[in-house]
Structure formats: structure tokens, C-alpha cells
mmCIF file of C-alpha atoms in Angstrom:
data_model
loop_
_atom_site.group_PDB
_atom_site.id
_atom_site.type_symbol
_atom_site.label_atom_id
_atom_site.label_comp_id
_atom_site.label_asym_id
_atom_site.label_seq_id
_atom_site.Cartn_x
_atom_site.Cartn_y
_atom_site.Cartn_z
ATOM 1 C CA UNK B 1 -31.731 31.121 -19.753
ATOM 2 C CA UNK B 2 -32.675 31.674 -16.115
ATOM 3 C CA UNK B 3 -30.488 33.395 -13.526
ATOM 4 C CA UNK B 4 -29.970 30.036 -11.779
ATOM 5 C CA UNK B 5 -28.760 28.428 -15.024
ATOM 6 C CA UNK B 6 -26.422 31.366 -15.712
ATOM 7 C CA UNK B 7 -24.985 31.164 -12.188
ATOM 8 C CA UNK B 8 -24.432 27.404 -12.530
ATOM 9 C CA UNK B 9 -22.707 27.866 -15.892
ATOM 10 C CA UNK B 10 -20.380 30.572 -14.566
ATOM 11 C CA UNK B 11 -19.470 28.447 -11.529
ATOM 12 C CA UNK B 12 -18.786 25.394 -13.686
ATOM 13 C CA UNK B 13 -16.695 27.431 -16.120
ATOM 14 C CA UNK B 14 -14.566 28.839 -13.302
ATOM 15 C CA UNK B 15 -14.108 25.377 -11.813
ATOM 16 C CA UNK B 16 -13.042 23.905 -15.127
ATOM 17 C CA UNK B 17 -10.649 26.782 -15.864
ATOM 18 C CA UNK B 18 -8.924 26.187 -12.517
ATOM 19 C CA UNK B 19 -8.677 22.444 -13.124
ATOM 20 C CA UNK B 20 -7.561 22.893 -16.744
ATOM 21 C CA UNK B 21 -4.640 25.028 -15.578
ATOM 22 C CA UNK B 22 -3.636 22.177 -13.299
ATOM 23 C CA UNK B 23 -3.972 19.620 -16.083
ATOM 24 C CA UNK B 24 -1.679 21.507 -18.464
ATOM 25 C CA UNK B 25 1.158 21.798 -15.948
ATOM 26 C CA UNK B 26 1.589 18.179 -14.983
ATOM 27 C CA UNK B 27 4.795 17.118 -13.298
ATOM 28 C CA UNK B 28 6.884 14.840 -15.482
ATOM 29 C CA UNK B 29 7.425 12.152 -12.846
ATOM 30 C CA UNK B 30 4.915 9.336 -12.475
ATOM 31 C CA UNK B 31 2.531 8.934 -10.825
ATOM 32 C CA UNK B 32 0.835 12.131 -12.022
ATOM 33 C CA UNK B 33 -1.563 13.593 -9.483
ATOM 34 C CA UNK B 34 -4.223 15.917 -10.827
ATOM 35 C CA UNK B 35 -7.231 14.721 -8.954
ATOM 36 C CA UNK B 36 -9.881 15.311 -6.342
ATOM 37 C CA UNK B 37 -11.399 12.048 -5.218
ATOM 38 C CA UNK B 38 -13.361 10.275 -2.513
ATOM 39 C CA UNK B 39 -12.995 6.506 -2.279
ATOM 40 C CA UNK B 40 -14.556 3.948 0.026
ATOM 41 C CA UNK B 41 -14.663 0.196 0.568
ATOM 42 C CA UNK B 42 -17.057 -1.918 2.626
ATOM 43 C CA UNK B 43 -16.848 -5.694 3.153
ATOM 44 C CA UNK B 44 -18.742 -8.621 4.585
ATOM 45 C CA UNK B 45 -16.262 -10.982 6.251
ATOM 46 C CA UNK B 46 -16.635 -14.473 7.682
ATOM 47 C CA UNK B 47 -13.752 -16.146 9.507
ATOM 48 C CA UNK B 48 -13.567 -19.833 10.386
ATOM 49 C CA UNK B 49 -10.707 -20.247 12.870
ATOM 50 C CA UNK B 50 -9.355 -23.599 14.000
ATOM 51 C CA UNK B 51 -6.395 -24.827 16.009
ATOM 52 C CA UNK B 52 -5.125 -28.362 15.334
ATOM 53 C CA UNK B 53 -6.164 -30.713 18.108
ATOM 54 C CA UNK B 54 -8.584 -28.202 19.664
ATOM 55 C CA UNK B 55 -12.264 -27.508 19.264
ATOM 56 C CA UNK B 56 -13.630 -24.880 16.918
ATOM 57 C CA UNK B 57 -12.622 -21.396 17.954
ATOM 58 C CA UNK B 58 -14.649 -18.190 17.726
ATOM 59 C CA UNK B 59 -15.803 -17.458 14.156
ATOM 60 C CA UNK B 60 -16.489 -13.727 13.741
ATOM 61 C CA UNK B 61 -18.525 -12.390 10.828
ATOM 62 C CA UNK B 62 -20.413 -9.286 9.766
ATOM 63 C CA UNK B 63 -20.418 -6.130 7.638
ATOM 64 C CA UNK B 64 -17.835 -3.408 8.211
ATOM 65 C CA UNK B 65 -16.439 -0.287 6.564
ATOM 66 C CA UNK B 66 -12.817 -0.880 5.646
ATOM 67 C CA UNK B 67 -11.642 2.337 3.949
ATOM 68 C CA UNK B 68 -12.910 5.865 3.438
ATOM 69 C CA UNK B 69 -10.262 8.077 1.825
ATOM 70 C CA UNK B 70 -10.027 11.662 0.677
ATOM 71 C CA UNK B 71 -7.503 12.174 -2.119
ATOM 72 C CA UNK B 72 -6.345 15.433 -3.637
ATOM 73 C CA UNK B 73 -3.258 16.423 -5.559
ATOM 74 C CA UNK B 74 -1.807 18.375 -8.442
ATOM 75 C CA UNK B 75 0.874 20.824 -9.533
ATOM 76 C CA UNK B 76 1.697 24.034 -7.664
ATOM 77 C CA UNK B 77 3.290 26.293 -10.220
ATOM 78 C CA UNK B 78 5.647 24.990 -12.871
ATOM 79 C CA UNK B 79 8.008 22.669 -10.965
ATOM 80 C CA UNK B 80 6.199 21.852 -7.718
ATOM 81 C CA UNK B 81 3.352 19.443 -7.052
ATOM 82 C CA UNK B 82 1.661 17.966 -4.010
ATOM 83 C CA UNK B 83 -0.291 14.868 -3.020
ATOM 84 C CA UNK B 84 -2.523 14.223 -0.010
ATOM 85 C CA UNK B 85 -4.437 11.093 1.009
ATOM 86 C CA UNK B 86 -6.274 10.970 4.314
ATOM 87 C CA UNK B 87 -8.141 8.037 5.801
ATOM 88 C CA UNK B 88 -11.318 9.614 7.164
ATOM 89 C CA UNK B 89 -12.196 7.480 10.167
ATOM 90 C CA UNK B 90 -13.793 8.188 13.527
ATOM 91 C CA UNK B 91 -10.884 7.282 15.796
ATOM 92 C CA UNK B 92 -7.165 8.149 15.641
ATOM 93 C CA UNK B 93 -4.586 5.663 14.451
ATOM 94 C CA UNK B 94 -2.344 3.438 16.526
ATOM 95 C CA UNK B 95 0.075 6.297 17.169
ATOM 96 C CA UNK B 96 -1.756 9.587 16.622
ATOM 97 C CA UNK B 97 -4.326 11.256 14.374
ATOM 98 C CA UNK B 98 -1.535 11.994 11.872
ATOM 99 C CA UNK B 99 -1.044 8.241 11.617
ATOM 100 C CA UNK B 100 -4.202 8.174 9.466
ATOM 101 C CA UNK B 101 -2.555 10.467 6.898
ATOM 102 C CA UNK B 102 -1.006 8.157 4.309
ATOM 103 C CA UNK B 103 0.489 10.814 2.028
ATOM 104 C CA UNK B 104 1.156 14.490 2.534
ATOM 105 C CA UNK B 105 4.173 15.605 0.527
ATOM 106 C CA UNK B 106 5.605 18.170 -1.858
ATOM 107 C CA UNK B 107 7.446 17.232 -5.065
ATOM 108 C CA UNK B 108 10.060 19.463 -6.634
ATOM 109 C CA UNK B 109 11.087 18.548 -10.197
ATOM 110 C CA UNK B 110 13.732 21.008 -11.454
ATOM 111 C CA UNK B 111 14.161 18.991 -14.679
ATOM 112 C CA UNK B 112 12.413 16.115 -16.421
ATOM 113 C CA UNK B 113 15.006 13.729 -14.925
ATOM 114 C CA UNK B 114 15.289 14.839 -11.293
ATOM 115 C CA UNK B 115 12.722 14.876 -8.506
ATOM 116 C CA UNK B 116 12.950 15.747 -4.785
ATOM 117 C CA UNK B 117 10.196 14.877 -2.316
ATOM 118 C CA UNK B 118 9.521 16.092 1.224
ATOM 119 C CA UNK B 119 6.749 14.993 3.605
ATOM 120 C CA UNK B 120 4.855 11.899 4.623
ATOM 121 C CA UNK B 121 5.225 9.127 2.093
ATOM 122 C CA UNK B 122 5.363 5.349 1.766
ATOM 123 C CA UNK B 123 8.786 3.966 2.603
ATOM 124 C CA UNK B 124 10.558 3.084 -0.651
ATOM 125 C CA UNK B 125 10.326 -0.706 -0.557
ATOM 126 C CA UNK B 126 10.182 -3.103 -3.500
ATOM 127 C CA UNK B 127 7.514 -5.654 -4.336
ATOM 128 C CA UNK B 128 4.140 -5.443 -6.060
ATOM 129 C CA UNK B 129 1.865 -6.378 -3.168
ATOM 130 C CA UNK B 130 3.463 -3.558 -1.179
ATOM 131 C CA UNK B 131 3.197 -1.155 -4.132
ATOM 132 C CA UNK B 132 -0.580 -1.531 -4.577
ATOM 133 C CA UNK B 133 -2.914 0.979 -2.854
ATOM 134 C CA UNK B 134 -4.229 -0.674 0.355
ATOM 135 C CA UNK B 135 -7.825 -0.328 -0.826
ATOM 136 C CA UNK B 136 -6.967 -2.641 -3.737
ATOM 137 C CA UNK B 137 -5.285 -5.360 -1.650
ATOM 138 C CA UNK B 138 -8.182 -7.765 -1.155
ATOM 139 C CA UNK B 139 -6.371 -10.206 1.126
ATOM 140 C CA UNK B 140 -2.848 -9.694 2.339
ATOM 141 C CA UNK B 141 0.219 -11.408 3.731
ATOM 142 C CA UNK B 142 1.282 -11.330 7.373
ATOM 143 C CA UNK B 143 4.216 -8.998 6.691
ATOM 144 C CA UNK B 144 1.916 -6.573 4.805
ATOM 145 C CA UNK B 145 -0.451 -6.528 7.792
ATOM 146 C CA UNK B 146 2.386 -5.489 10.127
ATOM 147 C CA UNK B 147 4.287 -2.996 7.933
ATOM 148 C CA UNK B 148 3.862 0.591 9.188
ATOM 149 C CA UNK B 149 4.977 1.939 5.850
ATOM 150 C CA UNK B 150 3.702 5.556 5.824
ATOM 151 C CA UNK B 151 6.426 7.672 7.439
ATOM 152 C CA UNK B 152 7.761 11.243 7.219
ATOM 153 C CA UNK B 153 10.772 11.251 4.904
ATOM 154 C CA UNK B 154 12.887 13.058 2.329
ATOM 155 C CA UNK B 155 13.806 11.546 -1.027
ATOM 156 C CA UNK B 156 15.690 12.242 -4.238
ATOM 157 C CA UNK B 157 15.082 10.391 -7.496
ATOM 158 C CA UNK B 158 16.564 10.240 -10.990
ATOM 159 C CA UNK B 159 14.490 9.045 -13.939
ATOM 160 C CA UNK B 160 15.818 8.041 -17.354
ATOM 161 C CA UNK B 161 14.896 10.026 -20.452
ATOM 162 C CA UNK B 162 12.589 7.242 -21.709
ATOM 163 C CA UNK B 163 10.804 7.172 -18.299
ATOM 164 C CA UNK B 164 11.335 3.405 -18.004
ATOM 165 C CA UNK B 165 13.874 3.451 -15.174
ATOM 166 C CA UNK B 166 14.034 5.315 -11.881
ATOM 167 C CA UNK B 167 16.477 5.197 -8.956
ATOM 168 C CA UNK B 168 15.397 6.738 -5.648
ATOM 169 C CA UNK B 169 17.210 7.348 -2.358
ATOM 170 C CA UNK B 170 15.071 8.004 0.716
ATOM 171 C CA UNK B 171 15.730 8.735 4.394
ATOM 172 C CA UNK B 172 12.830 8.655 6.826
ATOM 173 C CA UNK B 173 11.508 7.343 10.106
ATOM 174 C CA UNK B 174 11.866 3.635 10.760
ATOM 175 C CA UNK B 175 8.680 1.545 10.983
ATOM 176 C CA UNK B 176 9.931 0.637 14.460
ATOM 177 C CA UNK B 177 8.887 4.075 15.758
ATOM 178 C CA UNK B 178 5.451 2.526 16.219
ATOM 179 C CA UNK B 179 6.862 0.636 19.177
ATOM 180 C CA UNK B 180 8.150 3.835 20.756
ATOM 181 C CA UNK B 181 5.726 3.500 23.680
ATOM 182 C CA UNK B 182 7.953 0.709 24.978
ATOM 183 C CA UNK B 183 10.840 3.173 24.990
ATOM 184 C CA UNK B 184 8.953 5.563 27.258
ATOM 185 C CA UNK B 185 7.486 7.874 24.589
ATOM 186 C CA UNK B 186 3.813 8.803 24.811
ATOM 187 C CA UNK B 187 1.479 8.085 21.849
ATOM 188 C CA UNK B 188 2.122 10.644 19.137
ATOM 189 C CA UNK B 189 5.654 11.313 20.417
ATOM 190 C CA UNK B 190 7.362 8.126 19.177
ATOM 191 C CA UNK B 191 9.193 10.097 16.497
ATOM 192 C CA UNK B 192 11.393 11.459 19.297
ATOM 193 C CA UNK B 193 12.987 8.021 19.527
ATOM 194 C CA UNK B 194 15.209 8.983 16.575
ATOM 195 C CA UNK B 195 14.792 5.639 14.803
ATOM 196 C CA UNK B 196 15.590 6.055 11.091
ATOM 197 C CA UNK B 197 15.346 4.091 7.859
ATOM 198 C CA UNK B 198 17.603 4.277 4.793
ATOM 199 C CA UNK B 199 16.100 3.089 1.518
ATOM 200 C CA UNK B 200 17.492 2.590 -1.976
ATOM 201 C CA UNK B 201 14.779 1.824 -4.522
ATOM 202 C CA UNK B 202 14.770 0.970 -8.239
ATOM 203 C CA UNK B 203 11.797 0.687 -10.580
ATOM 204 C CA UNK B 204 12.105 -0.348 -14.194
ATOM 205 C CA UNK B 205 10.218 -1.562 -17.223
ATOM 206 C CA UNK B 206 11.607 -3.678 -20.043
ATOM 207 C CA UNK B 207 8.955 -4.702 -22.543
ATOM 208 C CA UNK B 208 6.271 -6.596 -20.636
ATOM 209 C CA UNK B 209 8.482 -6.998 -17.553
ATOM 210 C CA UNK B 210 8.227 -4.575 -14.630
ATOM 211 C CA UNK B 211 10.705 -4.435 -11.752
ATOM 212 C CA UNK B 212 10.402 -3.005 -8.226
ATOM 213 C CA UNK B 213 13.578 -3.639 -6.212
ATOM 214 C CA UNK B 214 14.897 -2.188 -2.968
ATOM 215 C CA UNK B 215 17.586 -2.494 -0.333
ATOM 216 C CA UNK B 216 16.564 -1.096 3.065
ATOM 217 C CA UNK B 217 17.911 -0.622 6.579
ATOM 218 C CA UNK B 218 15.377 -0.170 9.401
ATOM 219 C CA UNK B 219 16.749 0.974 12.756
ATOM 220 C CA UNK B 220 15.532 -1.049 15.747
ATOM 221 C CA UNK B 221 14.941 0.150 19.326
ATOM 222 C CA UNK B 222 18.348 -1.239 20.374
ATOM 223 C CA UNK B 223 19.943 1.141 17.795
ATOM 224 C CA UNK B 224 20.976 -1.747 15.553
ATOM 225 C CA UNK B 225 19.447 -2.410 12.128
ATOM 226 C CA UNK B 226 17.207 -4.846 10.337
ATOM 227 C CA UNK B 227 18.519 -5.454 6.818
ATOM 228 C CA UNK B 228 15.707 -5.778 4.307
ATOM 229 C CA UNK B 229 15.821 -6.752 0.621
ATOM 230 C CA UNK B 230 12.703 -6.822 -1.590
ATOM 231 C CA UNK B 231 12.750 -7.915 -5.239
ATOM 232 C CA UNK B 232 9.512 -7.696 -7.226
ATOM 233 C CA UNK B 233 8.929 -8.852 -10.820
ATOM 234 C CA UNK B 234 5.735 -8.608 -12.858
ATOM 235 C CA UNK B 235 4.828 -9.823 -16.333
ATOM 236 C CA UNK B 236 1.941 -7.811 -17.756
ATOM 237 C CA UNK B 237 -0.041 -8.586 -20.912
ATOM 238 C CA UNK B 238 -3.459 -7.509 -22.165
ATOM 239 C CA UNK B 239 -5.390 -10.496 -20.834
ATOM 240 C CA UNK B 240 -3.247 -11.637 -17.908
ATOM 241 C CA UNK B 241 -0.516 -10.630 -15.521
ATOM 242 C CA UNK B 242 1.484 -12.259 -12.754
ATOM 243 C CA UNK B 243 3.923 -10.948 -10.160
ATOM 244 C CA UNK B 244 6.469 -12.600 -7.890
ATOM 245 C CA UNK B 245 7.895 -10.851 -4.815
ATOM 246 C CA UNK B 246 10.946 -12.199 -3.004
ATOM 247 C CA UNK B 247 11.650 -10.628 0.392
ATOM 248 C CA UNK B 248 14.454 -11.269 2.843
ATOM 249 C CA UNK B 249 15.043 -9.624 6.230
ATOM 250 C CA UNK B 250 17.744 -10.212 8.818
ATOM 251 C CA UNK B 251 18.595 -8.829 12.241
ATOM 252 C CA UNK B 252 22.028 -10.473 12.301
ATOM 253 C CA UNK B 253 24.350 -12.733 10.333
ATOM 254 C CA UNK B 254 22.691 -15.866 11.691
ATOM 255 C CA UNK B 255 19.358 -14.696 10.303
ATOM 256 C CA UNK B 256 20.456 -14.852 6.675
ATOM 257 C CA UNK B 257 18.351 -17.471 4.910
ATOM 258 C CA UNK B 258 16.031 -17.956 7.879
ATOM 259 C CA UNK B 259 13.626 -15.009 7.576
ATOM 260 C CA UNK B 260 11.951 -14.497 4.204
ATOM 261 C CA UNK B 261 8.683 -14.204 2.279
ATOM 262 C CA UNK B 262 7.622 -15.338 -1.196
ATOM 263 C CA UNK B 263 4.448 -13.739 -2.586
ATOM 264 C CA UNK B 264 2.783 -14.273 -5.960
ATOM 265 C CA UNK B 265 -0.509 -13.259 -7.576
ATOM 266 C CA UNK B 266 -1.898 -13.973 -11.062
ATOM 267 C CA UNK B 267 -4.838 -12.284 -12.801
ATOM 268 C CA UNK B 268 -6.818 -13.394 -15.859
ATOM 269 C CA UNK B 269 -8.872 -10.631 -17.546
ATOM 270 C CA UNK B 270 -11.856 -11.831 -19.561
ATOM 271 C CA UNK B 271 -12.708 -8.259 -20.543
ATOM 272 C CA UNK B 272 -12.349 -4.793 -19.069
ATOM 273 C CA UNK B 273 -15.137 -5.569 -16.610
ATOM 274 C CA UNK B 274 -14.295 -8.963 -15.097
ATOM 275 C CA UNK B 275 -11.189 -10.766 -13.860
ATOM 276 C CA UNK B 276 -10.323 -13.665 -11.597
ATOM 277 C CA UNK B 277 -7.133 -14.014 -9.549
ATOM 278 C CA UNK B 278 -5.204 -16.507 -7.455
ATOM 279 C CA UNK B 279 -2.702 -15.490 -4.794
ATOM 280 C CA UNK B 280 -0.314 -17.364 -2.530
ATOM 281 C CA UNK B 281 2.467 -16.570 -0.083
ATOM 282 C CA UNK B 282 4.839 -18.309 2.286
ATOM 283 C CA UNK B 283 6.576 -16.428 5.109
ATOM 284 C CA UNK B 284 8.791 -17.602 7.905
ATOM 285 C CA UNK B 285 10.965 -16.441 10.791
ATOM 286 C CA UNK B 286 13.267 -19.243 11.923
ATOM 287 C CA UNK B 287 15.834 -16.984 13.531
ATOM 288 C CA UNK B 288 18.275 -18.639 15.922
ATOM 289 C CA UNK B 289 19.433 -15.342 17.443
ATOM 290 C CA UNK B 290 18.013 -14.636 20.892
ATOM 291 C CA UNK B 291 18.044 -10.845 20.861
ATOM 292 C CA UNK B 292 17.872 -9.155 24.259
ATOM 293 C CA UNK B 293 14.694 -7.332 25.240
ATOM 294 C CA UNK B 294 14.699 -3.539 25.339
ATOM 295 C CA UNK B 295 12.571 -1.638 27.808
ATOM 296 C CA UNK B 296 9.042 -3.021 27.685
ATOM 297 C CA UNK B 297 9.484 -4.443 24.191
ATOM 298 C CA UNK B 298 9.524 -8.216 23.909
ATOM 299 C CA UNK B 299 12.032 -10.087 21.767
ATOM 300 C CA UNK B 300 9.338 -10.798 19.149
ATOM 301 C CA UNK B 301 9.101 -7.108 18.264
ATOM 302 C CA UNK B 302 12.631 -7.104 16.875
ATOM 303 C CA UNK B 303 11.199 -8.618 13.715
ATOM 304 C CA UNK B 304 7.999 -6.687 13.122
ATOM 305 C CA UNK B 305 7.127 -8.607 9.939
ATOM 306 C CA UNK B 306 6.949 -12.172 11.244
ATOM 307 C CA UNK B 307 6.983 -13.513 14.788
ATOM 308 C CA UNK B 308 10.032 -15.467 15.898
ATOM 309 C CA UNK B 309 9.680 -19.241 15.355
ATOM 310 C CA UNK B 310 6.580 -18.872 13.155
ATOM 311 C CA UNK B 311 5.640 -19.525 9.552
ATOM 312 C CA UNK B 312 2.577 -18.434 7.567
ATOM 313 C CA UNK B 313 1.158 -20.037 4.434
ATOM 314 C CA UNK B 314 -1.516 -17.866 2.775
ATOM 315 C CA UNK B 315 -3.476 -18.835 -0.329
ATOM 316 C CA UNK B 316 -6.783 -18.007 -1.972
ATOM 317 C CA UNK B 317 -8.704 -17.054 -5.102
ATOM 318 C CA UNK B 318 -11.215 -14.395 -5.989
ATOM 319 C CA UNK B 319 -12.870 -12.196 -8.603
ATOM 320 C CA UNK B 320 -13.412 -8.520 -9.392
ATOM 321 C CA UNK B 321 -16.205 -6.969 -11.439
ATOM 322 C CA UNK B 322 -16.344 -3.375 -12.741
ATOM 323 C CA UNK B 323 -19.717 -2.682 -14.434
ATOM 324 C CA UNK B 324 -19.361 -1.019 -17.815
ATOM 325 C CA UNK B 325 -22.044 1.496 -16.859
ATOM 326 C CA UNK B 326 -20.115 2.509 -13.714
ATOM 327 C CA UNK B 327 -16.371 1.711 -13.947
ATOM 328 C CA UNK B 328 -15.646 3.479 -10.641
ATOM 329 C CA UNK B 329 -17.653 0.806 -8.813
ATOM 330 C CA UNK B 330 -16.085 -2.576 -8.032
ATOM 331 C CA UNK B 331 -17.654 -5.739 -6.679
ATOM 332 C CA UNK B 332 -15.191 -8.270 -5.317
ATOM 333 C CA UNK B 333 -15.316 -11.663 -3.639
ATOM 334 C CA UNK B 334 -12.659 -14.102 -2.451
ATOM 335 C CA UNK B 335 -11.947 -17.109 -0.279
ATOM 336 C CA UNK B 336 -8.542 -17.310 1.424
ATOM 337 C CA UNK B 337 -6.850 -19.314 4.145
ATOM 338 C CA UNK B 338 -3.864 -18.557 6.364
ATOM 339 C CA UNK B 339 -2.119 -21.540 7.923
ATOM 340 C CA UNK B 340 0.151 -20.514 10.818
ATOM 341 C CA UNK B 341 2.688 -22.803 12.462
ATOM 342 C CA UNK B 342 4.210 -21.954 15.852
ATOM 343 C CA UNK B 343 7.540 -23.721 16.310
ATOM 344 C CA UNK B 344 8.250 -22.253 19.754
ATOM 345 C CA UNK B 345 6.572 -25.194 21.484
ATOM 346 C CA UNK B 346 8.016 -28.678 21.913
ATOM 347 C CA UNK B 347 5.315 -29.828 19.474
ATOM 348 C CA UNK B 348 4.528 -27.271 16.737
ATOM 349 C CA UNK B 349 1.026 -25.807 16.967
ATOM 350 C CA UNK B 350 -0.839 -25.354 13.674
ATOM 351 C CA UNK B 351 -3.800 -22.993 13.260
ATOM 352 C CA UNK B 352 -5.931 -22.087 10.251
ATOM 353 C CA UNK B 353 -7.983 -18.974 9.560
ATOM 354 C CA UNK B 354 -10.322 -19.448 6.610
ATOM 355 C CA UNK B 355 -11.826 -16.185 5.368
ATOM 356 C CA UNK B 356 -14.734 -15.624 2.988
ATOM 357 C CA UNK B 357 -15.296 -12.054 1.816
ATOM 358 C CA UNK B 358 -17.672 -10.088 -0.418
ATOM 359 C CA UNK B 359 -17.279 -6.340 -0.771
ATOM 360 C CA UNK B 360 -17.722 -3.196 -2.812
ATOM 361 C CA UNK B 361 -15.344 -0.362 -3.605
ATOM 362 C CA UNK B 362 -16.591 3.012 -4.780
ATOM 363 C CA UNK B 363 -14.742 6.039 -6.086
ATOM 364 C CA UNK B 364 -16.083 9.500 -6.850
ATOM 365 C CA UNK B 365 -13.780 11.353 -9.248
ATOM 366 C CA UNK B 366 -14.731 14.962 -8.540
ATOM 367 C CA UNK B 367 -12.217 16.272 -11.092
ATOM 368 C CA UNK B 368 -13.617 14.120 -13.877
ATOM 369 C CA UNK B 369 -17.212 14.866 -12.883
ATOM 370 C CA UNK B 370 -16.552 18.606 -13.187
ATOM 371 C CA UNK B 371 -15.077 18.101 -16.666
ATOM 372 C CA UNK B 372 -18.080 16.042 -17.744
ATOM 373 C CA UNK B 373 -20.443 18.648 -16.289
ATOM 374 C CA UNK B 374 -18.678 21.417 -18.179
ATOM 375 C CA UNK B 375 -18.846 19.446 -21.435
ATOM 376 C CA UNK B 376 -22.575 18.999 -20.931
ATOM 377 C CA UNK B 377 -23.073 22.725 -20.262
ATOM 378 C CA UNK B 378 -21.059 23.576 -23.398
ATOM 379 C CA UNK B 379 -23.399 21.411 -25.489
ATOM 380 C CA UNK B 380 -26.537 23.096 -24.151
#
């Protein structure tokens, strides 16, 4: 054996020992993070935009990089763990560079039932479209597009002994802090606005049925609250699954029943490599309350999920393919349309945005690659 081979073997052994210590001290709460990963997604998009009664509008198309993420996480000692996911992009986010950090938190699990979390996290909101990693949401609803969900927060959770039920209470920044510039705060300083969110979240599993429910209060710039309720249900079997999300949000008593979203997606799995899916959603904001403006913020910003006097109908179908020889690679394609109706005019204006997309997603599991490399060295 050459000196180079010996050096490589020693390095690989040390790497695996370090990772193995992480793997044997996993935190009892799901999801379990013992990983080092790079993930990326690139798409080709074509949009065909029309407005009823008008000529064809601009139709953009081309290749673009959509996501490039660095993911790392794992236990720190016996009862602590951490998770970090950073979007590695060339320019800062809408608020600041830290806006591109999705997760950066510490978990403390004193027992198998209790967990406490501190740091930047997703706001605890129900629904399965919301729950999916953004890189896996191939086409989205209007409310998903406008939800600034990653916020600094603190949370406490209790999980049942059978791990099928969890109740979580979270306090964090409100998604409305992203409009802090209208309150006179410079970019990156919007957190000084003091806008908070209060979130009660439940996840459960009963047989093939999964539940993701929440009740939320998001503080607005006028110091009042948006009330938000999200109820998600999913049936999951070996060869198919389907979810249904019901979402309601209200800025006042008159809003109840006027502002809501219904989202559903169904998958059919032909094997572990290939599946097709159909997805549809209807969203509307038919609020009759004329909320006063605040600073430089227009009335429409009081509902950040759907513009006042608008509705959106989104529907489409697509496919995903994971080659057996490379399961960390995904090829996807879909066709989707969003039909938007603006009721603010005397005659409602209808527009359509038809989107055709083909893309690839790639993940490099550094942790797994090191394990496989060590196994190969052990066989030599």
C-alpha cells in the first residue's frame, strides 16, 4: 500500500468515525438531521400571458437556476442538535443577506417527549403544500409565492410516546416585517418594527391519514392582527397519495368567509422511479373592509397572501423521474395555468398565465458518500 493510499484511508476513517458518532446520538424528534448536503435545481420556463380582450402580452422564456442550497445538521452532544440551510445565491434577499438563510436553529430535547427550538425557522403553519421543501414545489399557489415564512422564532413542542402526534407553540416575527420599509425601517432593520406572530401547530398520523393543522395570528403594521387557520389532510398509500389544504385568513369580522384558499395535489407512483401528479387550487380575497393605509404601505398589503378584490385559479399536471442508477437526480416537467380575476374594476378583468416547465434537481449527499467510500476502503 502506498503512502497516498494510507493517507486516504486514515482520512476516510477519521471522517467516518466523526459521522458515526453523530449517527448514534440522533435526536428523538422528527425530522432527524444528520446530514451534509448540497442541492440544486435548474429549470427551463416558458410563459404565455394573456389578458381577456387584449392582445398577446410579453411571453418570457429561458433557462435559469432556481435553487442552490447548502444543508448541514446533526446532534451536538446528547440532547442538543442543530440544522442549517442556506440558499447560496449571488445577491442578497429582499430584506438582507440573512433573508437567504432558511433555517439556522438549535434544538434542545430534554426527554423523548419534549423539544425546545431557538433560531430561524419556518413559521408553524399547517398544510402540505406549505410543509414541502421549496425545491420540491414544482408549481405553487399565489399565497405560497407571497408567504415570507422563514423567521426568527422560539418554539416548544410535545410529542406523544408513539411519535404519531405533536403539538407545538411558537412565537416569532410576523411575515409582515418584510414590509417594514414602509414603516421607515431600512432594509435589514425591519425586525425593529416589533411585529410578531403567534402560532399553534398540530401534526398527527392515524393509519394512512396525516394531519397538519394550525391556528395563527400575524401582526400587521397597524398593530392589529390577521387571523389565519390552515387545515391540511393527506391520504398516503404505496402507489398513490393525495392531500387537501383548507386555508382561511381574516383581517376583521367582515372578512370571515371571504378570504380563503383550497389546494389539492394527487400523485400516482408507477414505481420508485416515476410518478405523475395533478394539482389545483382556488384562492380569493373578497374582503369588504376598507382598511386605512399606514405610512407608505397601500391597503393591498394588509392581506399579503391575496390582493384585495382578486381571485386565482391554478391548475396543472406534471411528472417526476428519478433514475434507478442515480436516485439523487430528478427530472421533472409540468404544464400549469393561473387564471386571475380582478374584481376592482367596474367590469372584472381576467388574465391567464400558462407555464410550461422542464427542469432537473440534483442532490449530493456528502454524508452518505463518505460512508460509501469508507465501506469501499474496508473491502480493499
